[in-house]
Every structure is written in structure tokens, then in C-alpha cells.
Short mmCIF file of C-alpha atoms in Angstrom, two decimals:
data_model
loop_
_atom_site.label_atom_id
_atom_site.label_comp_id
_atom_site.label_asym_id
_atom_site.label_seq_id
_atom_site.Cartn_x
_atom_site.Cartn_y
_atom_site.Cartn_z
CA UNK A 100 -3.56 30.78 -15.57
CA UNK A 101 -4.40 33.98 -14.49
CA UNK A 102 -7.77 33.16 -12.86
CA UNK A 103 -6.43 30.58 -11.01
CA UNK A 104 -3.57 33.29 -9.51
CA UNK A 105 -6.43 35.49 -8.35
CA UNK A 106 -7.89 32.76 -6.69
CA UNK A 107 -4.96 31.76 -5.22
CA UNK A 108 -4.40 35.29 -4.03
CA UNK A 109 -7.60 35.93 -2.52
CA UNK A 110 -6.94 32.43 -0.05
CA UNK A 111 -3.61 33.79 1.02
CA UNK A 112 -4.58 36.78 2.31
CA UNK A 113 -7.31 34.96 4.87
CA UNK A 114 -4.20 32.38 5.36
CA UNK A 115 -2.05 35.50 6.60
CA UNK A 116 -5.07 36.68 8.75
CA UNK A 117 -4.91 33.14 10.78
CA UNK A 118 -1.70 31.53 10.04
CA UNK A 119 -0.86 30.57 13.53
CA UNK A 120 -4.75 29.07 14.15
CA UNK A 121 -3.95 25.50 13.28
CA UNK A 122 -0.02 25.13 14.00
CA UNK A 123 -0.68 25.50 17.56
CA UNK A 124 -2.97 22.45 17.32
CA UNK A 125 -0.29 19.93 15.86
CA UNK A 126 1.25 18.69 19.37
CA UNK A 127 -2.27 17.26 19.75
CA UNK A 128 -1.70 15.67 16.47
CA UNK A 129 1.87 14.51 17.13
CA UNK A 130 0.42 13.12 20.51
CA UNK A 131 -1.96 11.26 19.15
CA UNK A 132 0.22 9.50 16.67
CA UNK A 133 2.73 8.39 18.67
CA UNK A 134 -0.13 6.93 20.79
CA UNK A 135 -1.76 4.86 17.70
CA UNK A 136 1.84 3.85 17.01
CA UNK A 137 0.77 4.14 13.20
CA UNK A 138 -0.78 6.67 10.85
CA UNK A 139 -2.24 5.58 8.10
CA UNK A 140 -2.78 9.74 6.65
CA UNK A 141 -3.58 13.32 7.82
CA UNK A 142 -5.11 16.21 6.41
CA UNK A 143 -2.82 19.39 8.22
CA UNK A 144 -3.86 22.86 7.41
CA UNK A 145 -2.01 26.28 8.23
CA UNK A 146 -5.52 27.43 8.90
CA UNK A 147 -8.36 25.08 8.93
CA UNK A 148 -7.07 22.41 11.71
CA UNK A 149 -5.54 19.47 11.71
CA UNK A 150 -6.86 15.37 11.17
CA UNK A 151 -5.10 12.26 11.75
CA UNK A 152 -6.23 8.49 10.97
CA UNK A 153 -5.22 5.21 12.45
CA UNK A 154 -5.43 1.47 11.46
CA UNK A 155 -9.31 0.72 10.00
CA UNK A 156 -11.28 3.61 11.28
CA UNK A 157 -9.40 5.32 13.58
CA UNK A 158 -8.97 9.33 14.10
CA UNK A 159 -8.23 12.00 15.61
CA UNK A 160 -8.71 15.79 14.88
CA UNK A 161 -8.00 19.50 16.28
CA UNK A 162 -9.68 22.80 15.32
CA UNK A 163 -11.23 21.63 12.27
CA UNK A 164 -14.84 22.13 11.19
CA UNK A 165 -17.69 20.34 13.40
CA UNK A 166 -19.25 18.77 10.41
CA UNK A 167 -16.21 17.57 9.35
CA UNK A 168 -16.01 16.20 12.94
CA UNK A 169 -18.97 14.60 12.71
CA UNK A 170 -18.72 13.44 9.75
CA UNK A 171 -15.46 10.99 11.16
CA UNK A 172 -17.34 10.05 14.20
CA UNK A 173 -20.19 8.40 11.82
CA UNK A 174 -17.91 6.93 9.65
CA UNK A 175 -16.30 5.29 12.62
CA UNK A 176 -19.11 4.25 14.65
CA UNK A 177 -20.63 2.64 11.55
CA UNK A 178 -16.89 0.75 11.25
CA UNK A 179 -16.06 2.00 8.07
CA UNK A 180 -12.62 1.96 6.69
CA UNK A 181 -11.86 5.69 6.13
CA UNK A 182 -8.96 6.06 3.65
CA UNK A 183 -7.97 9.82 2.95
CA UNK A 184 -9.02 13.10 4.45
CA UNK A 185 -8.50 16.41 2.21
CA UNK A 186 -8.86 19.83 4.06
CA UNK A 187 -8.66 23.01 2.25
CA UNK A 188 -7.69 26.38 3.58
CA UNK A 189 -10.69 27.90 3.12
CA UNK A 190 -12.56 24.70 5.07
CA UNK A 191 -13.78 22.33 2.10
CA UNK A 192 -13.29 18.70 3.06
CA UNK A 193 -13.32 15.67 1.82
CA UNK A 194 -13.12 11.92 3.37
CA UNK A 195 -12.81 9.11 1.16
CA UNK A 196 -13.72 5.62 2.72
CA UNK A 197 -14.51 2.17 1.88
CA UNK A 198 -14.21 1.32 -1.75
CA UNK A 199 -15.24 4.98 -3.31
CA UNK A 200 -17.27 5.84 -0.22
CA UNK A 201 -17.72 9.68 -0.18
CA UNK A 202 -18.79 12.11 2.26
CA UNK A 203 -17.50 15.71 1.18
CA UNK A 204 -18.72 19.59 1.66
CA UNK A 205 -18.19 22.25 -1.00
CA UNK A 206 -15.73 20.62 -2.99
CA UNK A 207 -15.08 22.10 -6.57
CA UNK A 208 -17.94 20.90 -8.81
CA UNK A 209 -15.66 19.86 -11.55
CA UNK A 210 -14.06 17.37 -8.69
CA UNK A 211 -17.31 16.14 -7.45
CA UNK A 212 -18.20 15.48 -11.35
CA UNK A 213 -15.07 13.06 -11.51
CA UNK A 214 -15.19 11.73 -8.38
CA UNK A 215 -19.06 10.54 -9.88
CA UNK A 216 -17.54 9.30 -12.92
CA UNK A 217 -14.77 7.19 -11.50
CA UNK A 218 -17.73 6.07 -8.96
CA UNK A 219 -19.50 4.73 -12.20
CA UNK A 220 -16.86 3.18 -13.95
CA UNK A 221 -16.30 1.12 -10.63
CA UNK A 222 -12.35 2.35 -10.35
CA UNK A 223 -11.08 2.46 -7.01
CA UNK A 224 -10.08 6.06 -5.90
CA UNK A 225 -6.72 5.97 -3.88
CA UNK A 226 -5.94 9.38 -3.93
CA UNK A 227 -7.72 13.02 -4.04
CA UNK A 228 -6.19 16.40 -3.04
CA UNK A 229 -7.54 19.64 -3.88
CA UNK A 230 -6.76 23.19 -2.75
CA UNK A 231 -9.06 26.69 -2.19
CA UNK A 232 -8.27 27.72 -5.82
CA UNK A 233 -10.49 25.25 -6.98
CA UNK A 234 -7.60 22.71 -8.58
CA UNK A 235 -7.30 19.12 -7.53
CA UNK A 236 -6.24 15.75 -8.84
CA UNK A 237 -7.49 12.60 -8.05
CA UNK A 238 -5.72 9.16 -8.79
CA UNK A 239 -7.00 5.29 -8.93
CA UNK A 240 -5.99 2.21 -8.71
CA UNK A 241 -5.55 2.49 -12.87
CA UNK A 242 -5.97 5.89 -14.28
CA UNK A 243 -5.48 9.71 -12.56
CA UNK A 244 -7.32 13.37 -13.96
CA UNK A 245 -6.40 17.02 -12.28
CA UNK A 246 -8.57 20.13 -13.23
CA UNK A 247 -6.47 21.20 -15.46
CA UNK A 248 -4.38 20.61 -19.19
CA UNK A 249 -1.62 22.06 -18.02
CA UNK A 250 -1.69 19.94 -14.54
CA UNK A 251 -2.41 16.54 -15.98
CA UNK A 252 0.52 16.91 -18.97
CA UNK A 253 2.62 17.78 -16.64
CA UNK A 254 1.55 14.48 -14.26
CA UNK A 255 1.91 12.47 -17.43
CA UNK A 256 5.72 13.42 -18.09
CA UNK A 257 6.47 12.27 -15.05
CA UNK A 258 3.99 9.24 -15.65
CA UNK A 259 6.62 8.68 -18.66
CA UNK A 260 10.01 8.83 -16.80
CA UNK A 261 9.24 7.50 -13.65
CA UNK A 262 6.20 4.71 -13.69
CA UNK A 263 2.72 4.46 -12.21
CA UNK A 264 1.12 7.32 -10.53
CA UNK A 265 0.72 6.54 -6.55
CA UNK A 266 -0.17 9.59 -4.78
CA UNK A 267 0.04 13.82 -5.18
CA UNK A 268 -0.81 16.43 -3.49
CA UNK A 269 -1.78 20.19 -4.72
CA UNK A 270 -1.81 23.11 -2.09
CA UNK A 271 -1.92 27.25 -3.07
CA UNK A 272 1.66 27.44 -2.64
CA UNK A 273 2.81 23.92 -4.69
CA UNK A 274 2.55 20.77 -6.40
CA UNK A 275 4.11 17.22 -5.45
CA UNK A 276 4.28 13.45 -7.20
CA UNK A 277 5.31 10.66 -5.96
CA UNK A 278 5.65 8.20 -8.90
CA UNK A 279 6.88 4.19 -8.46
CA UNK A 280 10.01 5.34 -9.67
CA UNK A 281 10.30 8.72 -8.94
CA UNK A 282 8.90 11.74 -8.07
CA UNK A 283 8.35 15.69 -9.13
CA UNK A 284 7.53 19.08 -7.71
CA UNK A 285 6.42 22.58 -8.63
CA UNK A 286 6.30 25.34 -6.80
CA UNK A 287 7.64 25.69 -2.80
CA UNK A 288 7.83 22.40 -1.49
CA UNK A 289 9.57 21.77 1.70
CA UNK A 290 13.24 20.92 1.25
CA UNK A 291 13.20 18.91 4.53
CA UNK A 292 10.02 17.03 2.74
CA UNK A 293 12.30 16.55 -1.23
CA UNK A 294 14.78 15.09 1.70
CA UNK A 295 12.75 12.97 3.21
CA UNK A 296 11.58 11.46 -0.29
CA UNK A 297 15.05 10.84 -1.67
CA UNK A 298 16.15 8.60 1.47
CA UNK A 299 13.30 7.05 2.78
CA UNK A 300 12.39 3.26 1.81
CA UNK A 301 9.07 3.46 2.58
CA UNK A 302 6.81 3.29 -0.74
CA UNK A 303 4.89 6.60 -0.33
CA UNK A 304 0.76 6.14 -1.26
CA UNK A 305 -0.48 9.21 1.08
CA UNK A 306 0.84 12.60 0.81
CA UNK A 307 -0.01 15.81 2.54
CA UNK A 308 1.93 19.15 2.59
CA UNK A 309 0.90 22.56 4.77
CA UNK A 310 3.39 25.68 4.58
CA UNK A 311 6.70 23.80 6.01
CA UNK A 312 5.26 20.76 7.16
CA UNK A 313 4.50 17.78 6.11
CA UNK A 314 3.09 13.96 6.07
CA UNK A 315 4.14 10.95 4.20
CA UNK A 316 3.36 7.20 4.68
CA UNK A 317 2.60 4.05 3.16
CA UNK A 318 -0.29 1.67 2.87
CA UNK A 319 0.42 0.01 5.89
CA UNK A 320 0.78 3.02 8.15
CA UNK A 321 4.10 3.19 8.49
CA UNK A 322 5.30 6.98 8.50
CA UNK A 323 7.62 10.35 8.37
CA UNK A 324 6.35 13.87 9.18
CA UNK A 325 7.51 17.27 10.11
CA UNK A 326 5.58 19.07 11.71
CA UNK A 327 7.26 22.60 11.59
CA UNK A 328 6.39 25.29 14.24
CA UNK A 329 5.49 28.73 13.21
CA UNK A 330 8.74 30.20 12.34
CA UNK A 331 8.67 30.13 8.45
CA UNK A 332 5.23 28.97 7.85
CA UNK A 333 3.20 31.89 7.08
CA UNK A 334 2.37 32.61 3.53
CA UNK A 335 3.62 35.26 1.60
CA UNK A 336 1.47 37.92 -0.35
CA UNK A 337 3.68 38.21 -3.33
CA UNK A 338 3.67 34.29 -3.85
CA UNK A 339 2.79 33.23 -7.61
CA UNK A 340 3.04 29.92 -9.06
CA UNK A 341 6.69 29.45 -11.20
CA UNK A 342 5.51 26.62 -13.66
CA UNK A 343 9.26 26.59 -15.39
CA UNK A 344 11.10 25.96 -11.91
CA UNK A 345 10.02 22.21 -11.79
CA UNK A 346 12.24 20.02 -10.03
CA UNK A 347 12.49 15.93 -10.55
CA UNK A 348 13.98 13.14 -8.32
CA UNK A 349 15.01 9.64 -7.80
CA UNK A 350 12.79 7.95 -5.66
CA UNK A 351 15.19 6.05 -3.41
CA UNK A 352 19.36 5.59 -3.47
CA UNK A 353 18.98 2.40 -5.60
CA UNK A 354 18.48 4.03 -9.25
CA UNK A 355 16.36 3.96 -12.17
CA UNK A 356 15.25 0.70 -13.09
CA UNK A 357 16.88 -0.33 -16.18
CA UNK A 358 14.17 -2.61 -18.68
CA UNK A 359 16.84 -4.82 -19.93
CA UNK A 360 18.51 -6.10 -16.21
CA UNK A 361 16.83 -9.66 -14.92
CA UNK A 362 16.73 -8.67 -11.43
CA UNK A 363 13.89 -6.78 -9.81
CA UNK A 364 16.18 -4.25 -8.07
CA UNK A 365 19.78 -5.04 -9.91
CA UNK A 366 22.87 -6.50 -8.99
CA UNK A 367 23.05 -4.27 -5.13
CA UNK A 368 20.21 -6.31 -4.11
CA UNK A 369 21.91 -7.73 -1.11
CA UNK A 370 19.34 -10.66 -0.01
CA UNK A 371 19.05 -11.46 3.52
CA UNK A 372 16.35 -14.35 3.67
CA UNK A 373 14.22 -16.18 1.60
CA UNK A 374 10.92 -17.91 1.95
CA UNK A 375 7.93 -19.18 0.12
CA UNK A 376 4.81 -17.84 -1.35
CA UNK A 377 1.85 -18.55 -3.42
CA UNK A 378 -0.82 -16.48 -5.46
CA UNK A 379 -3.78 -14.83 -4.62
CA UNK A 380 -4.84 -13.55 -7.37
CA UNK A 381 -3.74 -12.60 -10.79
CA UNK A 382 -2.89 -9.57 -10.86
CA UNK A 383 0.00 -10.14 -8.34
CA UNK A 384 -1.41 -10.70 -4.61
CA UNK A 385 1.10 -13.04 -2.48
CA UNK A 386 0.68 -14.85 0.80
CA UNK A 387 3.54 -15.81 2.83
CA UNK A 388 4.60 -15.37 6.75
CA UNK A 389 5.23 -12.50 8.21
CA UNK A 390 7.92 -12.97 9.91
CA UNK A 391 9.60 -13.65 6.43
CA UNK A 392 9.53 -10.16 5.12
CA UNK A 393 9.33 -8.62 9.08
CA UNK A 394 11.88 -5.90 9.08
CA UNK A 395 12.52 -6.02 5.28
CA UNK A 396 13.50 -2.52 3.32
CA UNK A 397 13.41 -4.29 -0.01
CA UNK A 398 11.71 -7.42 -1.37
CA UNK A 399 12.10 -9.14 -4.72
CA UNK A 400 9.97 -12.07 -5.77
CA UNK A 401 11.51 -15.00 -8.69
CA UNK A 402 9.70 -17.98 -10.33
CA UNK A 403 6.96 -16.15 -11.74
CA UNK A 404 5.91 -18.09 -15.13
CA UNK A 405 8.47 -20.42 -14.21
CA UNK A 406 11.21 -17.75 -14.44
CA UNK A 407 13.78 -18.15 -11.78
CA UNK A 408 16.69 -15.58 -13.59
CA UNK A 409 13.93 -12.47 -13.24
CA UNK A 410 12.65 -11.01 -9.75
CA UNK A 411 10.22 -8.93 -9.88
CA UNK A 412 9.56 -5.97 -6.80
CA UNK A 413 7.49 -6.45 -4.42
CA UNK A 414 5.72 -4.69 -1.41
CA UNK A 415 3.92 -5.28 1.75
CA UNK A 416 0.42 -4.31 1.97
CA UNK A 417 -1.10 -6.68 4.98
CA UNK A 418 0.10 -8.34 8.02
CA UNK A 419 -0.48 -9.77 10.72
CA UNK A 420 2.40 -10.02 13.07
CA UNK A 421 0.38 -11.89 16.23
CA UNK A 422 -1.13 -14.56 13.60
CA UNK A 423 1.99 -14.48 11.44
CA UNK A 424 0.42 -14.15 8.00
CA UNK A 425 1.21 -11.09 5.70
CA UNK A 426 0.07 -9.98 1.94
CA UNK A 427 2.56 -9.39 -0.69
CA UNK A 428 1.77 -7.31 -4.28
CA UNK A 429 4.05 -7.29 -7.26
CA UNK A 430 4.48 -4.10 -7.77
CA UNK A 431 6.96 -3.48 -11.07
CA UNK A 432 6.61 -2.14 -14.47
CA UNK A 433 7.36 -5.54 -16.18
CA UNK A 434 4.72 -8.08 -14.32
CA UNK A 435 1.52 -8.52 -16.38
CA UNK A 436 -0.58 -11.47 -14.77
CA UNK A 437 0.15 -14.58 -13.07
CA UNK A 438 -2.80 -16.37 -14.93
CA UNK A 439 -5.56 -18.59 -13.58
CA UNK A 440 -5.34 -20.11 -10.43
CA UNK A 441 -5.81 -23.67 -10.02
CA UNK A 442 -6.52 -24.18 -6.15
CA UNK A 443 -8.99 -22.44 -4.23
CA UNK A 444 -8.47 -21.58 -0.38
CA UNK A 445 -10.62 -23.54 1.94
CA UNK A 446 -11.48 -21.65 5.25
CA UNK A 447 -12.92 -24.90 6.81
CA UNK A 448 -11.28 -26.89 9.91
CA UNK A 449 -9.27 -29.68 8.34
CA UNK A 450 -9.48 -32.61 10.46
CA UNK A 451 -6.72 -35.07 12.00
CA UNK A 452 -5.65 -37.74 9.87
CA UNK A 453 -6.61 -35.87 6.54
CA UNK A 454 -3.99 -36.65 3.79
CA UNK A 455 -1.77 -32.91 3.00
CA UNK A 456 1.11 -31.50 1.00
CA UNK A 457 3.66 -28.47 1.33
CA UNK A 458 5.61 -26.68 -1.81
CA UNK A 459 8.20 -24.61 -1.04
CA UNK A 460 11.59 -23.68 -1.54
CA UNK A 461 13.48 -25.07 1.59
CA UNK A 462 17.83 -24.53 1.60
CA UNK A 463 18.17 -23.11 -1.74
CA UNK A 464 21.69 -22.74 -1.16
CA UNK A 465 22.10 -26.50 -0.65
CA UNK A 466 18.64 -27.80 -2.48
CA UNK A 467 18.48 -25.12 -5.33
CA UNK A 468 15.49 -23.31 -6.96
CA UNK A 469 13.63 -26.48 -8.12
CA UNK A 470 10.32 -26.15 -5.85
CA UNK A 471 10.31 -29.11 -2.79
CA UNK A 472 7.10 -31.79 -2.23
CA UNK A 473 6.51 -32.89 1.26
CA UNK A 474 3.83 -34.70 2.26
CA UNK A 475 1.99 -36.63 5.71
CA UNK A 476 -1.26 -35.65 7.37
CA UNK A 477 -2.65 -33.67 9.77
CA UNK A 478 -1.62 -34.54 12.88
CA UNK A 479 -3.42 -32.13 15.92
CA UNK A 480 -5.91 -29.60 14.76
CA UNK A 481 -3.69 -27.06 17.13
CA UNK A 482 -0.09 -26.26 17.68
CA UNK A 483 2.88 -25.90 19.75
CA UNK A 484 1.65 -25.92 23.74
CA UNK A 485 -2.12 -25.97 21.74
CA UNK A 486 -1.99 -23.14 19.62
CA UNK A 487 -5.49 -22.75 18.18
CA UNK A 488 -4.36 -20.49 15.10
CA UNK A 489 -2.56 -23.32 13.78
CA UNK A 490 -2.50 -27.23 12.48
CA UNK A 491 0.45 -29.73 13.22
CA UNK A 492 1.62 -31.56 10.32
CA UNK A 493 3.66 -34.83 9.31
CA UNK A 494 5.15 -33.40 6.24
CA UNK A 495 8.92 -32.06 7.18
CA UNK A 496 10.07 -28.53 6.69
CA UNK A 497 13.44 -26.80 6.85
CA UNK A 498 14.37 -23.48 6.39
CA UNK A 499 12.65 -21.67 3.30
CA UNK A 500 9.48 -23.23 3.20
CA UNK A 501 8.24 -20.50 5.75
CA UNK A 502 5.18 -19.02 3.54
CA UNK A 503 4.37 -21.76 1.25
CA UNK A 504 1.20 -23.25 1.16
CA UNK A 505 -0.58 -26.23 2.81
CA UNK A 506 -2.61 -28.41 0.28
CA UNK A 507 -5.05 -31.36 1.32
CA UNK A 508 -6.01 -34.21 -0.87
CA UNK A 509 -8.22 -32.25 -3.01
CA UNK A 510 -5.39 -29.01 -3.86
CA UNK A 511 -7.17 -26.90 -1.77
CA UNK A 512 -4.97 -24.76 0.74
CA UNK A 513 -5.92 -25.20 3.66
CA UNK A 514 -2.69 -23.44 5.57
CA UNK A 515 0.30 -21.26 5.69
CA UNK A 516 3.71 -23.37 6.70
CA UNK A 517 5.33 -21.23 9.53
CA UNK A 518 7.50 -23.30 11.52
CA UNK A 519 8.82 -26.46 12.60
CA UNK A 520 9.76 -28.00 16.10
CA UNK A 521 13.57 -28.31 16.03
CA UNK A 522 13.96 -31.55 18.00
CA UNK A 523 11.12 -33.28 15.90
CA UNK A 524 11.55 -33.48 12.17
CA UNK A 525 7.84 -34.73 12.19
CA UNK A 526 6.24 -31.64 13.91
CA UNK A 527 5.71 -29.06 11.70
CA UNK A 528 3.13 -26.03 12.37
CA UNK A 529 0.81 -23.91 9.42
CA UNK A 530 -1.11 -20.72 9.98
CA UNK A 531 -4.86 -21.46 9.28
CA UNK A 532 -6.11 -19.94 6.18
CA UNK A 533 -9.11 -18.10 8.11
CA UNK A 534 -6.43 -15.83 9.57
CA UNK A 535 -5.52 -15.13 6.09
CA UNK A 536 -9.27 -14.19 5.38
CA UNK A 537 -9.49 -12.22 8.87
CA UNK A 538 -6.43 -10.09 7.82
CA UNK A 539 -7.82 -9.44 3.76
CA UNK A 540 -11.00 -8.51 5.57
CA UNK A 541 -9.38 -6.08 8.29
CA UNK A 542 -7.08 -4.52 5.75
CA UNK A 543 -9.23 -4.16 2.84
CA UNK A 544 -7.01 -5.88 0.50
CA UNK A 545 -8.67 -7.85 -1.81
CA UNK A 546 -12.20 -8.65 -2.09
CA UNK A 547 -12.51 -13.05 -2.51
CA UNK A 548 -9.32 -15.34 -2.40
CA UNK A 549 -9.08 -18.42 -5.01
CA UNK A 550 -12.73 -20.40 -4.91
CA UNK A 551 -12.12 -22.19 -8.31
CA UNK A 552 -10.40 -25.35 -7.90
CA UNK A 553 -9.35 -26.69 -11.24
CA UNK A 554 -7.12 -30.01 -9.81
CA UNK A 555 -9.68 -31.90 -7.37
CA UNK A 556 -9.63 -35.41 -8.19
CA UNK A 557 -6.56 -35.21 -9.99
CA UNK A 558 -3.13 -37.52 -8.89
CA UNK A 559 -0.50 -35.88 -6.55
CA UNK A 560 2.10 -35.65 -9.28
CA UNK A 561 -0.80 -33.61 -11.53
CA UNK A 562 -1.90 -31.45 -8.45
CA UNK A 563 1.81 -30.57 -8.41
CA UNK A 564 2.64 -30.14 -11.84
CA UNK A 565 -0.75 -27.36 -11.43
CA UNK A 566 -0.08 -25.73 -8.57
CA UNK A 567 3.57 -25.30 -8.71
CA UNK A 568 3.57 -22.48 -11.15
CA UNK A 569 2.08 -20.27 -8.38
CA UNK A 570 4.48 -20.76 -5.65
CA UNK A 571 7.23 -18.35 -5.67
CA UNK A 572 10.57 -17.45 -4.00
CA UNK A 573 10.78 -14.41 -1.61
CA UNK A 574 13.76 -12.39 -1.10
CA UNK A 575 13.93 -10.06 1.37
CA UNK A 576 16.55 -7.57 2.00
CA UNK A 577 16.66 -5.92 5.37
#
């Protein structure tokens, strides 16, 4: 403890030297965000400049170091998806991009050690943060290691109370977690910041903190910051770190969640529209519309396994609002798997006249949860006023099956059902899967859809009895 003090000490007094350097670069910053219209993260120093990334591979940066500069402009030229950028005061970077891509300068060697090890035990990094002392903590999609005992014990009680690890950040003046459930702090952490944590309903992967200010947003880019000005930023001399005066918090307004309750976010869950959607993958990767959870705070998902009393959480991480297609994840303590998929997802043009089926959950309130069969054929290989992202279909709609999937003759989806022409019960319009692909692809979000398919050749009432166990019902709240 008392070597990492010194060390600590020693970077303060350089911060108090320069503390005004990179603050006076942050309008540029701001600017530059409002102008993407999304952040995806930051790195923000009090000393060392300030960074700023956007969508797949875009950045900006101010006053930081020219081979850090560089560095970004490579990445993005080469169209690499760059993830996370970690500044220290003392001007050690870090970018993480692409699936464990890493392009760093003088990072602690006990980091770049782990960082190697993750790398060859093929876990995804989603999070690293380090400060000029020389302690860090990096976190994947699975496990999470700091530099220190006394760090990673205390990430694990919080691991214990509040859920799965998404994203911390250390500085020389603090530590903060944000768990799925909660989050903690040590040290001087902005109050605006503790806040900004306990009311906002975003669900907080990046994190960044400099003196007073700070960054938080999600995986879609969504965002809050402060960016304070100088008053009440500088550093003091006489800080140490006060590991007993530890404070925890709810994550959001809506409470623990209790193991024993069968809803996903209990019985305030006030549900303002519901749709269709169908597995990806396993380990809990949706597809639906977007305009079904556009605008939604909270989403809860029910059917899973057949189970139509539990909903389980669930969160946006890909969408497409032009095309109308958007990714869903379970994301709650109690989901394990969703088991094999039967169908695979065909990218190919389906042609008129080809034979097609929709699942969904249309006018619950009327129809109830039992899942709905339509069926018909593919009637224009574009849309309304010849829409090219689209198919029309026979089969009928209503309200509900937004999301669900589009099945041809052999149980491969071939579609996303979207819409339906009021004044024609027999016009109905699906999203084309290869917008689906396009928007995985864009957004990094998984790697293959469903390529098995376990039902060709089968009847239409055995496709069904397959299949049906991966649609779901979508709740939103907004």
C-alpha cells in the first residue's frame, strides 16, 4: 500500500504543474460529440488531452500524444472497430479494437502480461483502465483481474451483491464499478457522476472519470457526461487513498432483483408494447424490429423454454433504425442457454411464389400467449411503393407479430415481419435477413447467425412444433 501512495504522489505533483493543460481542450471534445450525435467512449485527462470515439471507427482527439494520434488515424483508415481508449496522466495509452486488437505504449508490464493471457485464452476484453501508479483492471466478456489482492477482493464483493462485472475505471484519485445490479466506489468520485448512476436507465459498459468530470455510456453509444471546467479540478497534494470510506449503490430506481419473483423487473414493470422475436444464438442473442423496442427504457423478454410466467431482462445492443432491424441480449442473472437452434438464416433472395410462414405473438390481449401460424407465399420480392429492403407476403399479420420471423418451406428464415398494409389484410411486408447480417457485421455483435438447419424436409406442423420454442414475447416499457 505504501508504494503505490508514493507513486501516486509523485503523478500529482506533475498533475498540479499542468492541471489546466487538457480542460481547456474539452469544448473541442463536447463539439465534436454533439456533431457525431453519439459517443460510443472517451479517454479525458486533467493533463494528458482529451479522445472521443464515434459509431465503428470514428474519433476525435485534443492535446494528446502524436503517437497516440497516429495510432487512431491507422486504426481508422484500416476500418477497424476501435472499442476503448485509456490515457494516463503521465501519457501511457492504450486502444483496444476489434476482438482483443491492441495497440498500447508503456503500459504497466503486469497489464500487458494479462492483456497476453486473456489474448490466449481467446476471451474478449471489454474493458481496461489503468492509472500512472501502475494499477489497472481489465474485464471480459466472462472473467475480470486488477493488479492487485486488495483491488480484485474488493471487485468481487461487489461481484457478490450486485451481479456481473460490466465496466470500472481506476484513476490516482479513485475507484468506480458499475455492476448489472449495482455499483461501488472508493476514493473521490464525482458526486454529480454517483448522481448520474443512480437515475440514469442507460446500462453503463464504458466508464471514464478525470478530476470532476466525467463519461458514461452504453454499448450502443448512447451517453451522459460532465465535463467540469477548472474550478475544482485540480488535484490536491495531501490526497491519499481512504480504502474504509467505500460507498455502494443501487443501480437504477427499480431495486434489487429479488431470485424468487417470476418477472424480469417485478410487479412496476409497466409494459407499453409487445412484439415478437426469435434466437440467434444460445447464449441469449434476439432479433426483432426496431421500431418495437425504439424509445424503450426497459425491456423484458417471456417464453423462454416455454415459460410464459418468467421474463427475463433484456437490452439493446444493435439497430438499425433506417432498415428497421435491431439485436436484443438477455441479460439477467437467471438465463442459462436457450439450447440448439433448429433453423438456420438464409441470406439468399427468396423468390415470388415460394411457399412461407410467420410465428408470432399477434393481440395477446385478445389472442393470448399461445404463439400464432400464418402462412401464404411470397408475393413481390420488394415492398410498399418498391421497397428493395423488404419482401411482400400473403400470410396476414396484426399487431404483435412485428419482430417474428419469416420461414420458407424448408424452416429457414428468410425475413423479419415489420408491417402490414392496413387496407389489405393480404399485404404484409418483412425486413430481409441480409440487413440483419449487414447490421451484426457493422456492430460487431456476433460472429455467424444460425447455419444448422435441423427441420428441412420435415411437415409444417413438425417445423412448428421445432421452431416455436425460439420465438419469444417482447415487452417493452418506455
Amino acid at each position: 500500500m505504501k508504494k503505490l501512495v508514493i507513486a501516486i504522489f509523485s503523478v500529482l505533483m506533475s498533475v498540479l504543474s499542468s492541471a489546466s493543460y487538457a480542460q481547456e481542450d474539452r469544448p473541442y471534445i463536447r463539439q465534436m460529440i454533439g456533431e457525431y450525435g453519439e459517443c460510443q467512449n472517451v479517454a479525458i485527462t486533467e493533463t494528458q488531452g482529451n479522445v472521443m470515439l464515434s459509431g465503428r471507427n470514428g474519433w476525435a482527439a485534443s492535446g494528446c500524444p502524436q503517437q497516440l494520434v497516429t495510432v487512431l488515424q491507422k486504426l481508422h483508415d484500416g476500418n477497424r472497430n476501435i472499442k476503448d481508449v485509456q490515457l494516463a496522466e503521465n501519457g501511457q495509452w492504450l486502444v483496444l479494437y476489434d476482438n482483443n486488437g491492441m495497440e498500447w505504449s508503456s503500459i504497466p508490464q503486469s497489464l500487458e502480461h494479462k492483456v497476453r493471457e486473456f489474448n490466449a485464452n481467446r476471451e474478449v476484453i471489454t474493458s481496461v483502465t489503468f492509472n500512472a501508479g501502475g494499477d489497472w483492471i481489465v474485464v471480459t466478456t466472462d472473467h475480470y483481474s486488477a493488479s492487485e489482492q486488495w483491488i480484485l477482493e474488493w471487485l468481487q464483493e461487489g461481484n457478490r451483491k450486485y451481479g456481473k462485472l460490466w465496466t470500472a475505471c481506476v484513476t490516482h484519485k479513485a475507484i468506480a464499478a458499475v455492476y448489472e445490479e449495482g455499483f461501488r466506489y472508493y476514493g473521490e468520485v464525482p458526486a454529480s457522476l454517483k448522481d448520474a448512476l443512480a437515475t440514469t436507465h442507460l446500462d453503463v459498459y464504458r466508464l471514464k472519470i478525470a478530476g470532476n468530470s466525467w463519461f458514461f455510456a452504453d454499448e450502443m453509444g448512447r451517453y451522459q457526461y460532465l465535463f467540469g471546467n477548472s474550478v475544482g479540478t485540480n488535484v490536491s497534494s495531501e490526497y491519499s487513498w481512504n480504502w474504509s470510506d467505500f460507498q455502494d449503490g443501487n443501480y437504477n430506481e427499480y431495486g434489487d432483483y429479488d431470485e424468487g419473483y417470476g418477472y424480469g423487473y417485478g410487479d412496476d414493470f409497466e409494459m407499453s408494447g409487445s412484439g415478437t422475436c426469435f434466437a440467434l444464438s444460445s447464449d441469449g442473442y434476439l432479433a426483432t424490429c426496431n421500431h418495437v423496442v425504439d424509445g424503450a427504457r426497459r425491456i423484458q423478454i417471456r417464453g423462454v423454454n416455454g415459460d410464459f410466467n418468467t421474463a427475463y431482462k433484456a437490452k439493446v445492443v444493435a439497430y438499425d433504425a433506417k432498415n428497421d432491424v435491431a439485436i436484443v441480449k438477455i441479460d439477467d442473472a437467471r438465463f442459462k442457454s436457450l439450447g440448439e437452434i433448429p433453423y438456420s438464416v438464409n441470406l439468399n433472395a427468396a423468390e415470388i411464389g415460394e411457399s412461407v410462414f410467420v410465428l408470432g405473438y399477434p393481440l395477446r390481449a385478445v389472442m393470448g400467449d399461445e404463439i400464432k401460424l400464418t402462412n401464404g407465399v411470397v408475393s413481390a420480392t420488394t415492398g410498399f411503393q418498391g421497397d428493395p429492403t423488404t419482401y411482400q407476403i400473403s400470410a396476414t399479420v396484426q399487431a404483435g407479430n412485428s419482430g417474428g420471423p419469416l420461414f420458407d418451406e424448408d424452416g429457414n428464415v428468410i425475413g423479419i415481419v415489420s408491417s402490414r398494409l392496413t387496407s389489405y389484410e393480404s399485404a404484409s411486408y418483412a425486413v430481409k435477413t441480409k440487413y440483419l447480417s449487414q447490421l451484426m457485421k457493422n456492430r460487431n455483435v456476433l460472429e455467424n447467425l444460425p447455419s444448422d438447419n435441423l427441420i428441412k424436409g420435415k411437415k409444417l406442423n413438425e417445423q412448428v412444433r421445432a421452431v416455436k420454442k425460439f420465438v419469444y414475447i417482447i415487452e417493452t416499457e418506455n
